[in-house]
Coordinates of C-alpha atoms in Angstrom, one line a residue:
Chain A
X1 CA -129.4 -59.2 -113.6
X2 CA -132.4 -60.7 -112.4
X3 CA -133.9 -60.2 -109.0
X4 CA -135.6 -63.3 -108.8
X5 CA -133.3 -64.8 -105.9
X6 CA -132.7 -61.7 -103.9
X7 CA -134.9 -61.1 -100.7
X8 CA -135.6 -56.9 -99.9
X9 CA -135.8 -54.9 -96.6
X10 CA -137.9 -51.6 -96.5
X11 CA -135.1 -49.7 -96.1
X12 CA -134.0 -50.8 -99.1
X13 CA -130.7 -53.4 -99.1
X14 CA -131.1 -56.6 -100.5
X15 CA -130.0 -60.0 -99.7
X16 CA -128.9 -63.4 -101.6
X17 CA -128.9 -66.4 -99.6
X18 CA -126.1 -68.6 -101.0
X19 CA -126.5 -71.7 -98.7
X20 CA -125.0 -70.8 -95.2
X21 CA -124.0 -67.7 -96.8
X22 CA -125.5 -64.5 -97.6
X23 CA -124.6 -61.1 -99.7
X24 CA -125.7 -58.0 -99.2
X25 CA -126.4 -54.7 -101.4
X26 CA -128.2 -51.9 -101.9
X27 CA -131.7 -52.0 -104.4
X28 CA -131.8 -49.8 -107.7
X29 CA -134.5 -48.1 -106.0
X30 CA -131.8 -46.8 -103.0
X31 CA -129.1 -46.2 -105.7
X32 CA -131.6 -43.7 -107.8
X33 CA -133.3 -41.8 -104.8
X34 CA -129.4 -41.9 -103.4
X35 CA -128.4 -40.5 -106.8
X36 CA -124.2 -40.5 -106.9
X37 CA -122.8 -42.9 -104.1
X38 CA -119.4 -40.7 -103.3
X39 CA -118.4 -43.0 -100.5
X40 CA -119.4 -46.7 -98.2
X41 CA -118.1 -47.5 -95.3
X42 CA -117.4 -51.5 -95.8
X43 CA -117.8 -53.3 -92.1
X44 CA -114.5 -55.0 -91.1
X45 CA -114.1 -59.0 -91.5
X46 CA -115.4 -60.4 -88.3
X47 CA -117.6 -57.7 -87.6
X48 CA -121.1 -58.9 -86.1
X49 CA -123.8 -57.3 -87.5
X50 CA -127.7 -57.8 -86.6
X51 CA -131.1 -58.3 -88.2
X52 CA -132.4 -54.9 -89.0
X53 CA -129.6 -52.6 -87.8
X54 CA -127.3 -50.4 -89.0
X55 CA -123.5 -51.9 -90.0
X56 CA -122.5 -49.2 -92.3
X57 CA -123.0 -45.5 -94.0
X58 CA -123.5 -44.7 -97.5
X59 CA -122.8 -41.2 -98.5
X60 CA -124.1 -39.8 -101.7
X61 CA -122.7 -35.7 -102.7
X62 CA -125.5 -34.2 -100.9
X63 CA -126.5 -36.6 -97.8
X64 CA -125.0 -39.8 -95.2
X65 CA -127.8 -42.0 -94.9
X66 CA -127.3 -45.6 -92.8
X67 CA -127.3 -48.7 -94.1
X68 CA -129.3 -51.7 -92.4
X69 CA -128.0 -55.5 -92.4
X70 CA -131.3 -57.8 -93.4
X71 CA -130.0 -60.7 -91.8
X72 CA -127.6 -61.0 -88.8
X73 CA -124.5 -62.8 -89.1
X74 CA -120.4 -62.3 -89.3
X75 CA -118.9 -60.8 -92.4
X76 CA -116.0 -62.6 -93.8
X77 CA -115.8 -60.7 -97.3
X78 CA -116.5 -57.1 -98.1
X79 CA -116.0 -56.0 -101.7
X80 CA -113.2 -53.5 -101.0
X81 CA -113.8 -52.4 -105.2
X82 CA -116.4 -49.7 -103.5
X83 CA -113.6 -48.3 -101.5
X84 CA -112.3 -46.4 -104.9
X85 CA -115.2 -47.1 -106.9
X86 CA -118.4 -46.4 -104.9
X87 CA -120.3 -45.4 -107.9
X88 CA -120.3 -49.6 -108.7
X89 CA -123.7 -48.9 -106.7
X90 CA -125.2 -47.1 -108.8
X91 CA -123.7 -49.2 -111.5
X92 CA -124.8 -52.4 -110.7
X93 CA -126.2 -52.6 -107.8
X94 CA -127.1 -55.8 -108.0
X95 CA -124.0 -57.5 -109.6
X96 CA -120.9 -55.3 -109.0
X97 CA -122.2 -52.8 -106.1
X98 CA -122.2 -56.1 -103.8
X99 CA -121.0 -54.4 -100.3
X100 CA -120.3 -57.4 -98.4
X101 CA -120.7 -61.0 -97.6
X102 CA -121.9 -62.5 -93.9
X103 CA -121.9 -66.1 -92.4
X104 CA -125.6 -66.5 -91.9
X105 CA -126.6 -67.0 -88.0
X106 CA -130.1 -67.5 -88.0
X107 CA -132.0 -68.2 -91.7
X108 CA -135.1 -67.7 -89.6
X109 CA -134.9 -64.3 -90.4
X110 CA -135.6 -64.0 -94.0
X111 CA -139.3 -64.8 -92.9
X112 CA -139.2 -61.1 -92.2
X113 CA -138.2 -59.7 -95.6
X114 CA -139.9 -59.3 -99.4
X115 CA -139.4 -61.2 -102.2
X116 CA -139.0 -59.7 -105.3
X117 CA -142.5 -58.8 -106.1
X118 CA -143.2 -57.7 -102.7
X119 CA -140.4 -55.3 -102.9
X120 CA -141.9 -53.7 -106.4
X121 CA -144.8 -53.4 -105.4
X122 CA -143.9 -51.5 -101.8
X123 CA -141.8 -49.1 -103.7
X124 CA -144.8 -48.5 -106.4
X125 CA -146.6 -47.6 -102.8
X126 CA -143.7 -45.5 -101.5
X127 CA -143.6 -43.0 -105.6
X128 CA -147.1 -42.1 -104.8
Chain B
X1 CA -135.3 -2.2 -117.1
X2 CA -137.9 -4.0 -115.9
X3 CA -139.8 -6.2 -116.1
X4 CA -143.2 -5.7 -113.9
X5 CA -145.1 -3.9 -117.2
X6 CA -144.6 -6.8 -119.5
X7 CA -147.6 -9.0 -117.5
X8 CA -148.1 -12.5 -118.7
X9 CA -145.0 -13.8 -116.2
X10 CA -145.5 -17.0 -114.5
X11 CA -143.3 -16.8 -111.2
X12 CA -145.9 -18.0 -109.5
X13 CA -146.5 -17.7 -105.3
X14 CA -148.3 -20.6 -104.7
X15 CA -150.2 -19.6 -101.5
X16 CA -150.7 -23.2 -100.2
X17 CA -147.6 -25.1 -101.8
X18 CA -144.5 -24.8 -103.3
X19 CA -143.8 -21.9 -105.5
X20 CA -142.8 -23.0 -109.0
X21 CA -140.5 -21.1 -111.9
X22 CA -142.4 -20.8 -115.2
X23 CA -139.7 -23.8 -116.0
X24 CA -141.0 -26.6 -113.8
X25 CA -142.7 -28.5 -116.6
X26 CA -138.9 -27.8 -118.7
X27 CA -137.6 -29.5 -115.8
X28 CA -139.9 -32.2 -115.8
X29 CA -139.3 -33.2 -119.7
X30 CA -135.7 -33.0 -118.6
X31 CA -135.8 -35.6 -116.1
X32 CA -135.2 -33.2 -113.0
X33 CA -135.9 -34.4 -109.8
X34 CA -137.7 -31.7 -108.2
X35 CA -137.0 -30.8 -104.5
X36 CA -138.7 -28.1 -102.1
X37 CA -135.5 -25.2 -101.8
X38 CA -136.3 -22.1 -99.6
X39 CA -140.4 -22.5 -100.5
X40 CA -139.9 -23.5 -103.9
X41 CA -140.0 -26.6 -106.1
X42 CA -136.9 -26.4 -107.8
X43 CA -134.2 -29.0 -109.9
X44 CA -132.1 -30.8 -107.7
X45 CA -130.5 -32.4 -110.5
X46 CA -130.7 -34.1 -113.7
X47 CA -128.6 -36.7 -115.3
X48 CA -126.8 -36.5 -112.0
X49 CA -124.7 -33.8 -109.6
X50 CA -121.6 -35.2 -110.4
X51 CA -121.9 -35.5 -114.4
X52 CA -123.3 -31.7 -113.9
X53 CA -120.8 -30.2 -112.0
X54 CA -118.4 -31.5 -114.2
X55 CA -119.9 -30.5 -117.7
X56 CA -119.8 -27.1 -116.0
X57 CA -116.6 -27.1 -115.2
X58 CA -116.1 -28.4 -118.6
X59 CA -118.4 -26.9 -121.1
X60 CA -121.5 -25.1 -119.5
X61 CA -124.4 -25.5 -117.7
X62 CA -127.6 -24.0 -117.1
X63 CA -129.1 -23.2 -114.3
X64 CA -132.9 -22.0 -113.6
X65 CA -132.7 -19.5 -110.8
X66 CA -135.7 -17.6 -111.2
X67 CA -136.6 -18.0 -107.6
X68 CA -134.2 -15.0 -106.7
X69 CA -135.5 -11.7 -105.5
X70 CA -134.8 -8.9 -107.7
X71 CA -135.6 -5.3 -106.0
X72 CA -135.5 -1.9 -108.2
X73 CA -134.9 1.2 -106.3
X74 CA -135.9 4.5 -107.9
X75 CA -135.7 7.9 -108.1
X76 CA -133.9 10.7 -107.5
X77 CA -132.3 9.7 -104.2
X78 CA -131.8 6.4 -105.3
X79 CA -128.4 6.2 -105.6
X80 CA -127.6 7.8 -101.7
X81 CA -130.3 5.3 -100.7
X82 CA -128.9 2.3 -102.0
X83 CA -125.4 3.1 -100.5
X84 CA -126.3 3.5 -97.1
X85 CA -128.0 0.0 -97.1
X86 CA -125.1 -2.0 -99.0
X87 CA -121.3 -2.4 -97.3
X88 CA -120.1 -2.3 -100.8
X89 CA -118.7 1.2 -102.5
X90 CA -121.3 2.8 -104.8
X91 CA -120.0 5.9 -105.6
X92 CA -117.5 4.5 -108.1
X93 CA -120.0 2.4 -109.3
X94 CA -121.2 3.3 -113.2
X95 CA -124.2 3.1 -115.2
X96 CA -123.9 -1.2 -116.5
X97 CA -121.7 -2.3 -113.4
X98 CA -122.8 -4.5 -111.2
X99 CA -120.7 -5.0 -107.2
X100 CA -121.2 -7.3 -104.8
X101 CA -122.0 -6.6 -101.1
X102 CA -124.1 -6.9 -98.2
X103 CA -126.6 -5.9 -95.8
X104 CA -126.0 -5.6 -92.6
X105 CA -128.0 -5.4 -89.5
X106 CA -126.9 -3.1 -86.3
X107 CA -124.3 -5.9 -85.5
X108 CA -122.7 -5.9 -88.4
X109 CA -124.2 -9.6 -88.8
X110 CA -125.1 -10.4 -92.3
X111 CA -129.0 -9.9 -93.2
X112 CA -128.4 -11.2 -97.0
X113 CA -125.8 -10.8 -100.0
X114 CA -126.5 -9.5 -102.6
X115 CA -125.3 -7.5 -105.9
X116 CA -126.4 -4.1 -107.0
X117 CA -126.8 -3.5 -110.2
X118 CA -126.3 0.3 -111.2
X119 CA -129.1 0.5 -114.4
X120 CA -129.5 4.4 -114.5
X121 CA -128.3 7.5 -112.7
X122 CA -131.3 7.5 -110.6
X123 CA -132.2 3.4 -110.8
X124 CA -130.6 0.4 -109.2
X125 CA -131.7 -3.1 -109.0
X126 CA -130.5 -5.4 -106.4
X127 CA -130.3 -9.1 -106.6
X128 CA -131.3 -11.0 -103.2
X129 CA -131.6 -14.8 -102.5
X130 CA -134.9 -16.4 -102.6
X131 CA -134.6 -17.8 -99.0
X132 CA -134.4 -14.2 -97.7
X133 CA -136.8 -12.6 -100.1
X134 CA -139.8 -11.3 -97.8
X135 CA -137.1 -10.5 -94.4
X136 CA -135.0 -8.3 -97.0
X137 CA -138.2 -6.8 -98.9
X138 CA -139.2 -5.6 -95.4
X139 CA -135.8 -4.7 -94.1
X140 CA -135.3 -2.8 -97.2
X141 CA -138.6 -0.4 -97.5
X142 CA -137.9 -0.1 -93.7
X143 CA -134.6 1.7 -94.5
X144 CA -134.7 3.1 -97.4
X145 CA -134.6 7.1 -96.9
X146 CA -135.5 9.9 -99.2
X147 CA -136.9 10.3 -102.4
X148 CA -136.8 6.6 -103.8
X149 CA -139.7 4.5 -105.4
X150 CA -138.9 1.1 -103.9
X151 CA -140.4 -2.1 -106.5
X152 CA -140.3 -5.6 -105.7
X153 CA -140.6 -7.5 -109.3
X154 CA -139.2 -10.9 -108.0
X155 CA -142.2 -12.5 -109.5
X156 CA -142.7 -11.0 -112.8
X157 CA -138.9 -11.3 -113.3
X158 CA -137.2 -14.8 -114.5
X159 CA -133.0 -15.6 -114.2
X160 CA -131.0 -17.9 -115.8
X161 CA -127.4 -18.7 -115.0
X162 CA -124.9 -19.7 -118.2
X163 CA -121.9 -21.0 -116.3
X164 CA -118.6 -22.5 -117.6
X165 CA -116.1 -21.8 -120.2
X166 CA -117.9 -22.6 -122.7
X167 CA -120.6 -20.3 -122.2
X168 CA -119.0 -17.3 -123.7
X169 CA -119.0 -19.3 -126.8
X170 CA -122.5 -19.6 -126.4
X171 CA -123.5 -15.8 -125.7
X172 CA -121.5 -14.7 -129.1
X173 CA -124.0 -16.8 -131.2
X174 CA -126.8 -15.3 -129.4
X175 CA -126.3 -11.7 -128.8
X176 CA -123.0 -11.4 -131.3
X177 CA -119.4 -11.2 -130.3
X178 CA -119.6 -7.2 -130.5
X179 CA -122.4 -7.3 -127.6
X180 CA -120.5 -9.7 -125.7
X181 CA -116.9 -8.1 -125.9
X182 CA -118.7 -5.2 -124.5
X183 CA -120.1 -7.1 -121.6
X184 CA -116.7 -7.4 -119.0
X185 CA -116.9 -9.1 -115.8
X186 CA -119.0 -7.5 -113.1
X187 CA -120.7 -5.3 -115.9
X188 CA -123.8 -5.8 -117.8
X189 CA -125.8 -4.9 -121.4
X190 CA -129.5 -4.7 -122.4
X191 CA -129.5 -7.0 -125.3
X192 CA -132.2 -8.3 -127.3
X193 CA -132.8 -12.3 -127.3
X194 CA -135.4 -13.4 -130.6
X195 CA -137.1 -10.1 -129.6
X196 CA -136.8 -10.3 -126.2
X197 CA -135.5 -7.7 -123.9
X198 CA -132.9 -9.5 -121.6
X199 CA -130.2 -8.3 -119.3
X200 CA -126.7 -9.9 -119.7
X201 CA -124.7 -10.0 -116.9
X202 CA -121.2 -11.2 -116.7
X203 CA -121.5 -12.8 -112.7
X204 CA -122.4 -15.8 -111.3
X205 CA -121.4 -18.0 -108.5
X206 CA -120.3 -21.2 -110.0
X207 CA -116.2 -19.6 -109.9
X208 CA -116.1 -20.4 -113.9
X209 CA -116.5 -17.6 -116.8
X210 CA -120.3 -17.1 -117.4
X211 CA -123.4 -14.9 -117.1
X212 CA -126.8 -14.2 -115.6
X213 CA -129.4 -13.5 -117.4
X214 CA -132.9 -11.1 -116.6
X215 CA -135.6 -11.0 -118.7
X216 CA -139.8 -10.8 -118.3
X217 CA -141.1 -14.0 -116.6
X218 CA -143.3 -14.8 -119.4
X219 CA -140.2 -15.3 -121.7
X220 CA -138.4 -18.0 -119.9
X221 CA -139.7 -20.9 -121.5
X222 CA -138.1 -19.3 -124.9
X223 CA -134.6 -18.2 -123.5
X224 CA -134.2 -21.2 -122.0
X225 CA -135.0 -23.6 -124.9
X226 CA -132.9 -21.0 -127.2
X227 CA -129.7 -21.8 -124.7
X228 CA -129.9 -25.6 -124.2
X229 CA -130.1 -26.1 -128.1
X230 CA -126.3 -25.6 -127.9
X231 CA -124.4 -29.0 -127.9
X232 CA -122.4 -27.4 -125.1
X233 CA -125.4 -26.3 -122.8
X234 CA -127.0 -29.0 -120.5
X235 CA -129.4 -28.3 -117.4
X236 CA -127.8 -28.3 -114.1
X237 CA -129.3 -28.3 -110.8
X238 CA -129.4 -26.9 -107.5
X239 CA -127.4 -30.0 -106.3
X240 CA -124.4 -29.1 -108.5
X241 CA -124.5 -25.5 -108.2
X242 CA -123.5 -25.9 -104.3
X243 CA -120.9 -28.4 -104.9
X244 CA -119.4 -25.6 -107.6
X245 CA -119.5 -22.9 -105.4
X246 CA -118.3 -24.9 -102.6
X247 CA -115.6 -26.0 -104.8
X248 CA -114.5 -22.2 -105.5
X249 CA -115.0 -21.4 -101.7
X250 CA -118.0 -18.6 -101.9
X251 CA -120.0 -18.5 -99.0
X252 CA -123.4 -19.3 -98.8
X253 CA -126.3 -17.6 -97.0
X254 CA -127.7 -19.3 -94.2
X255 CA -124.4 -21.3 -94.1
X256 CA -121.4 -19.3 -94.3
X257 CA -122.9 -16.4 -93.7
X258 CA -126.1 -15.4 -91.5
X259 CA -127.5 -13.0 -89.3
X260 CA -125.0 -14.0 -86.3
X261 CA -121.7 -14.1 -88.1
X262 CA -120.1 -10.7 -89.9
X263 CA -118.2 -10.4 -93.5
X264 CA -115.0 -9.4 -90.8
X265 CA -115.3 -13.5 -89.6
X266 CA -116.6 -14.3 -92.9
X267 CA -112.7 -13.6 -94.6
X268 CA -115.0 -10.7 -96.8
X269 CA -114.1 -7.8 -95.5
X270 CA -112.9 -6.6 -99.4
X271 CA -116.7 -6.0 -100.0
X272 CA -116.7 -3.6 -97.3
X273 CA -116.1 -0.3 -97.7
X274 CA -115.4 1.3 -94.9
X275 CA -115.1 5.0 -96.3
X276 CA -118.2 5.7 -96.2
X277 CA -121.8 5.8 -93.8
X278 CA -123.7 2.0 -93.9
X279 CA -126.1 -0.1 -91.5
X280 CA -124.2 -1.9 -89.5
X281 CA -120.8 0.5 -89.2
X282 CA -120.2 1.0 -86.6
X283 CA -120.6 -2.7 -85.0
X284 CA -117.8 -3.6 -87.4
X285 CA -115.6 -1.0 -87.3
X286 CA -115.0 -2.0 -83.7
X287 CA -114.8 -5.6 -84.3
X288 CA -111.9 -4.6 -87.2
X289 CA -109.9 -2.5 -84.2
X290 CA -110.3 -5.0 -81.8
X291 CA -110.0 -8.2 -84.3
X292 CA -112.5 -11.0 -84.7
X293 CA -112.7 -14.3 -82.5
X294 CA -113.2 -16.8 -85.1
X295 CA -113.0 -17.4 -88.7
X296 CA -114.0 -19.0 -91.8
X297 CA -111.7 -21.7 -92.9
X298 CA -111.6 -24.7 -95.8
X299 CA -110.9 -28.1 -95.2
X300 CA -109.7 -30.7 -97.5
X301 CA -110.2 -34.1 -96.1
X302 CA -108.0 -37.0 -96.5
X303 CA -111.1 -39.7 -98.2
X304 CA -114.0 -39.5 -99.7
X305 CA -116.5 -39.3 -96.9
X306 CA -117.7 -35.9 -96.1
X307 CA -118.2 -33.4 -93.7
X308 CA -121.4 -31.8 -93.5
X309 CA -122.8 -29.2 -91.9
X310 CA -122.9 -28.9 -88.4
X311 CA -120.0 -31.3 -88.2
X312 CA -117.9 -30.1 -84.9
X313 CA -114.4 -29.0 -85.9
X314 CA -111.7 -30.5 -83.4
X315 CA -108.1 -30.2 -82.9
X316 CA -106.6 -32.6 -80.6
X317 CA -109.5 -33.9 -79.3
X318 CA -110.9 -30.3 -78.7
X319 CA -113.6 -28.6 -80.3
X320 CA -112.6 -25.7 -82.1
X321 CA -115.2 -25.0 -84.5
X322 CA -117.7 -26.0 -86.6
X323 CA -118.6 -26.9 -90.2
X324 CA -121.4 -24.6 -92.0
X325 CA -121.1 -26.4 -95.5
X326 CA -119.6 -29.9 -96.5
X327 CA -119.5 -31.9 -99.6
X328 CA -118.0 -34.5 -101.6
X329 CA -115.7 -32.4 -104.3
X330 CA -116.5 -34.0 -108.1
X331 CA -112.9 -32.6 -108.8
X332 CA -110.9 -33.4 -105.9
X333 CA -112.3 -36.6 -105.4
X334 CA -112.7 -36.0 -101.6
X335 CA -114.8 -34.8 -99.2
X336 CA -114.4 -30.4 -98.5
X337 CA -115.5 -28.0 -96.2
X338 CA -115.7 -24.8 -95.0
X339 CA -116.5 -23.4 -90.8
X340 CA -115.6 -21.2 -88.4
X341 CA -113.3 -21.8 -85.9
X342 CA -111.1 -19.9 -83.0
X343 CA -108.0 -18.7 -84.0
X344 CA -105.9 -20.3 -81.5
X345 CA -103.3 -22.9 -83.8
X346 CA -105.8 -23.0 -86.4
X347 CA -103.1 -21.7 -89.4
X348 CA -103.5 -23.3 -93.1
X349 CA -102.1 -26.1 -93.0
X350 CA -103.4 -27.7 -89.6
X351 CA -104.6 -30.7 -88.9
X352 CA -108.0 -31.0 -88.2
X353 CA -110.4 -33.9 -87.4
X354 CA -114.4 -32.9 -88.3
X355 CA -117.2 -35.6 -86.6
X356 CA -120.6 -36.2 -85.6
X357 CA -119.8 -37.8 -83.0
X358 CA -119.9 -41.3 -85.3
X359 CA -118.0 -40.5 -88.5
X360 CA -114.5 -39.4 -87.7
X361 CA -112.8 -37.3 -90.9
X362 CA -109.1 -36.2 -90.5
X363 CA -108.8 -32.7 -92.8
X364 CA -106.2 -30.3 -93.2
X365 CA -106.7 -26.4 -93.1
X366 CA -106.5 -25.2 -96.6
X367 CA -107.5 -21.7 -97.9
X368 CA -110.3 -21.9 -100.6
X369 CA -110.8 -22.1 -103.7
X370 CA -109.6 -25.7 -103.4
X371 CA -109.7 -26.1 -107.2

């Protein structure tokens, strides 16, 4: 699935704007230094979550690590799949491993994250 | 046996890095993802913990533990040596049998486990983690009494670990059925490996059928190829050899068991012998007459999120405990456990809830091995 549309934070979770909408997910990059996703905590509808802070936990065998929202908004869908099936992540995380969908509150923000490119080429930085 | 005449070994200290196994470029080819473990750069995993710990379980894995200590004690007090330092019975113990025990210090807290291997009347080797290697080496020469010749050849000496039922399987094609029937649990065989001198153990710590192997450093690169050409045998790293042994409930040093906790709180006391003189002796006989204040416990938890350790342990809102050693169980499908807590209305069976203070995990008391 192409990456093309998706806008990246550093700590890894993407974001596709879908007009007032937006979904988020974790990057390939996550997933593989991650390695098996055992568990996600999905957010509950309604909840509020903010640019650049943690809404959730991901838990792989070995570690918990947190999980940052890259916009702030309300989330009205989570994709309760993971709650079973958390290994979707590693899947596909792009596609499948979606974690959850927010009404956008302030577009604004995206200014502050990488596009596709950007993202590669920070996580070349980040092998070395 | 040993191996500290047979030079050419690559167990290499690294004095300003990471200390590598003679396998690390193996591991490399093999897709490992390489992670610093107790001063070494060792497999985390592979193709991935879960799909390892399962082909274990399943078939049989193989594991490059080359960074544990091996000790050889020698000579003709060897065997009274030996015995005084290790909580385990000796005297029963014959030539090829291997036992496993501890050492304890004057508090009958655990300074490392470990299993003695009995090669000779007069020659014993002992088997030590890595983590511990250089506090054991120097607790050992500093007790050892008598007429013994006292060897570390940690780093001239390379182990692998076969683990799983199919790994008997494998072991008849290589040394022949006759050598392996001969080979019981807990005992061992010199065999010869395409020319190479190897012992065979039948231990591990994985809780499945399978063996350790011993050989020269130099040969590990060989033994290890000759293993994982069998359809059966994949490469498993450190990451799935703690979820199988967490799975099968053995304690771990440095979790379960350390310096501050005894084998009496530890739910080990059948590796102590108490029959007979030992470091540590008399601390824990008077702990067993006066009975112990906590205990180790496992904990299945209702989901898949996982305890870890240093999780507190709470029942009814109060702590009672805490978690040494958490994971998510490939088998069980949920997050287990193991920790010490008081003994007050902690019976199997209880509930329990185990937090950071954020994630909050309800868990039951269950006795391992919890599969």
């Amino acid at each position: 699935m192409s990456t093309e549309d998706l806008r990246f934070t550093k700590e890894h979770e993407w974001v596709r704007i879908e007009g007032a909408k937006a979904v988020f997910g974790l990057s390939d990059y996550a997933q593989r230094e991650l390695g098996d996703i055992t568990f996600i905590e999905l957010p509950p509808i309604g909840k509020q979550v903010a640019h650049f802070e943690a809404y959730s936990t991901v838990e792989s065998v070995k570690a918990a690590n947190d999980v940052y929202a890259p916009l702030s908004g309300e989330v009205i869908a989570v994709n309760s799949v993971l709650e079973n099936a958390p290994e979707k992540i590693n899947q596909s995380p792009y596609d499948e491993g979606w974690i959850c969908r927010i009404r956008v509150a302030d577009p604004g923000e995206t200014a502050d994250l990488m596009d596709a490119a950007q993202y590669e080429e920070y996580t070349q930085g980040l092998k070395s | 046996m040993s191996f500290l005449q047979q030079r050419g070994g690559r167990v290499t200290p690294d004095t300003n890095n990471l200390k590598t196994t003679p396998l690390a470029d193996h591991h490399r080819r093999a897709g490992a993802r390489m992670v610093e473990f107790a001063g070494w750069l060792m497999p985390v995993q592979y193709a991935g913990i879960i799909e390892e710990h399962l082909h274990t379980r399943s078939k049989a894995g193989l594991f490059d533990t080359c960074h544990m200590g091996e000790f050889y004690v020698r000579g003709p007090h060897a065997a009274k040596a030996v015995d005084r330092l290790v909580t385990c019975r000796l005297d029963n113990l014959h030539n090829g049998q291997a036992r496993y025990g501890f050492f304890l210090n004057e508090k009958g807290g655990v300074v490392d486990d470990l299993i003695v291997f009995r090669l000779a009347v007069e020659e014993y080797l002992l088997v030590v983690n890595a983590g511990t290697l250089d506090k054991d080496r120097a607790w050992v020469e500093a007790h050892l009494e008598g007429d013994v010749d006292f060897s570390d050849e940690s780093y001239c000496t390379a182990k692998l670990d076969l683990q799983g039922p199919a790994s008997s399987g494998v072991m008849a094609a290589v040394i022949g059925s006759g050598s392996l029937a001969m080979i019981e649990r807990f005992r061992f065989r010199h065999v010869l490996i395409d020319g190479i001198e190897v012992l065979v153990s039948r231990t591990g710590y994985t809780g499945e059928a399978g063996f350790e192997l011993f050989f020269e450093a130099g040969a590990a690169g060989r033994i290890w190829d000759r293993l994982i050409d069998f359809e059966s045998v994949r490469p498993v790293g450190l990451g799935a050899r703690d979820t199988l042994r967490l799975e099968k409930g053995l304690s771990l040093y440095g979790h379960e068991i350390d310096e501050e906790h005894t084998p009496l709180e530890a739910g080990l006391k059948r590796f102590v012998h108490f029959e007979k003189d030992f470091i540590g002796r008399d601390a824990l006989m008077k702990q067993e007459r006066e009975g112990v204040a906590r205990s180790l416990k496992g904990f299945v938890c209702e989901g898949r999120r996982s305890p870890r350790h240093g999780f507190e342990i709470r029942r009814d809102g109060e702590v009672v405990g805490s978690v040494t050693s958490g994971v998510f169980s490939p088998c069980l499908k949920c997050g287990i456990a193991m920790g010490y807590v008081n003994l007050e209305g902690t019976a199997d069976g209880g509930a329990m809830v185990l937090t950071d203070g954020k994630a909050e995990i309800r868990a039951t008391i269950q006795a391992p091995p919890f599969v």
